Coordinates of C-alpha atoms in Angstrom, one line a residue:
M1 CA -58.4 -90.3 -82.9
P2 CA -60.0 -93.4 -84.5
Y3 CA -63.3 -91.6 -84.4
V4 CA -61.9 -88.8 -86.6
V5 CA -60.5 -91.3 -89.1
R6 CA -63.9 -93.1 -89.2
R7 CA -65.7 -89.8 -89.7
L8 CA -63.4 -88.9 -92.6
E9 CA -63.7 -92.3 -94.2
K10 CA -67.5 -92.2 -94.0
D11 CA -68.2 -88.6 -94.9
A12 CA -65.2 -86.6 -96.3
F13 CA -63.3 -89.1 -98.5
P14 CA -66.3 -90.2 -100.6
A15 CA -67.2 -86.6 -101.4
I16 CA -63.7 -85.2 -101.9
G17 CA -62.1 -88.2 -103.6
R18 CA -58.4 -89.0 -103.6
K19 CA -57.2 -85.5 -104.3
P20 CA -54.2 -83.9 -102.7
L21 CA -55.1 -81.2 -100.1
A22 CA -54.0 -78.4 -102.5
K23 CA -56.4 -79.6 -105.2
I24 CA -59.5 -79.6 -102.9
E25 CA -62.0 -76.8 -103.6
P26 CA -64.9 -75.5 -101.6
Q27 CA -67.3 -77.3 -104.0
G28 CA -65.9 -80.6 -102.8
L29 CA -66.6 -79.6 -99.2
V30 CA -70.1 -78.4 -100.0
A31 CA -70.7 -81.9 -101.6
M32 CA -69.5 -83.5 -98.4
V33 CA -71.9 -81.4 -96.2
K34 CA -74.8 -81.9 -98.5
A35 CA -74.3 -85.7 -98.5
I36 CA -74.4 -85.8 -94.7
E37 CA -77.4 -83.4 -94.7
K38 CA -79.3 -85.9 -96.9
R39 CA -79.0 -88.4 -94.1
D40 CA -80.5 -85.8 -91.7
S41 CA -77.5 -86.0 -89.4
Q42 CA -77.0 -82.4 -88.2
V43 CA -74.5 -83.4 -85.5
F44 CA -72.4 -85.4 -87.9
E45 CA -72.6 -82.7 -90.5
K46 CA -71.2 -80.1 -88.1
R47 CA -68.5 -82.4 -86.7
A48 CA -67.3 -83.5 -90.1
Y49 CA -67.1 -79.9 -91.1
Q50 CA -65.2 -79.0 -88.0
I51 CA -62.7 -81.7 -88.5
T52 CA -62.2 -80.6 -92.1
V53 CA -61.6 -77.0 -91.0
Q54 CA -59.0 -78.2 -88.5
I55 CA -57.2 -80.2 -91.1
F56 CA -57.0 -77.3 -93.4
L57 CA -55.9 -74.9 -90.6
Y58 CA -53.0 -77.3 -89.9
A59 CA -52.2 -77.5 -93.6
V60 CA -52.1 -73.7 -94.0
A61 CA -50.0 -73.3 -90.9
H62 CA -47.4 -75.9 -92.1
G63 CA -47.3 -74.6 -95.7
L64 CA -49.0 -77.6 -97.2
V65 CA -51.7 -75.4 -98.8
A66 CA -51.9 -71.6 -99.5
L67 CA -55.6 -71.1 -98.6
N68 CA -58.2 -72.9 -96.5
P69 CA -61.2 -73.8 -98.8
A70 CA -63.2 -74.7 -95.7
T71 CA -63.5 -71.0 -94.8
D72 CA -65.7 -70.4 -97.8
V73 CA -68.2 -73.1 -96.8
K74 CA -70.9 -72.2 -94.3
L75 CA -73.3 -74.7 -92.8
E76 CA -76.9 -73.9 -93.6
R77 CA -79.6 -74.0 -90.9
S78 CA -82.9 -75.1 -92.3
E79 CA -86.1 -73.6 -90.9
E80 CA -87.2 -77.1 -89.7
R81 CA -84.0 -77.4 -87.6
R82 CA -84.5 -74.0 -86.0
V83 CA -88.1 -74.7 -85.2
G84 CA -87.2 -78.1 -83.6
K85 CA -84.5 -76.4 -81.4
E86 CA -87.0 -73.7 -80.3
C87 CA -89.6 -76.4 -79.4
R88 CA -87.0 -78.4 -77.3
S89 CA -85.9 -75.3 -75.5
R90 CA -89.5 -74.6 -74.3
W91 CA -89.7 -78.0 -72.7

């Protein structure tokens, strides 16, 4: 659990700000993903996104928000990342 809090403090909170869950829009989540992407941290980018999706799924299920803005955000796979994965799989 401390890992999740650290990940949110480092990646999600700076991009989203101090907004209530109901006020967070997909654009804020895109900003979070792009900030992590700039650090070239594909693993952290995916994990922070997954944590955010889980938080919003919980919030929807418990009536804290009406919609999950994370469902509108898709992680992009750059050509460079796909090529790197293909090269690793050959070895």
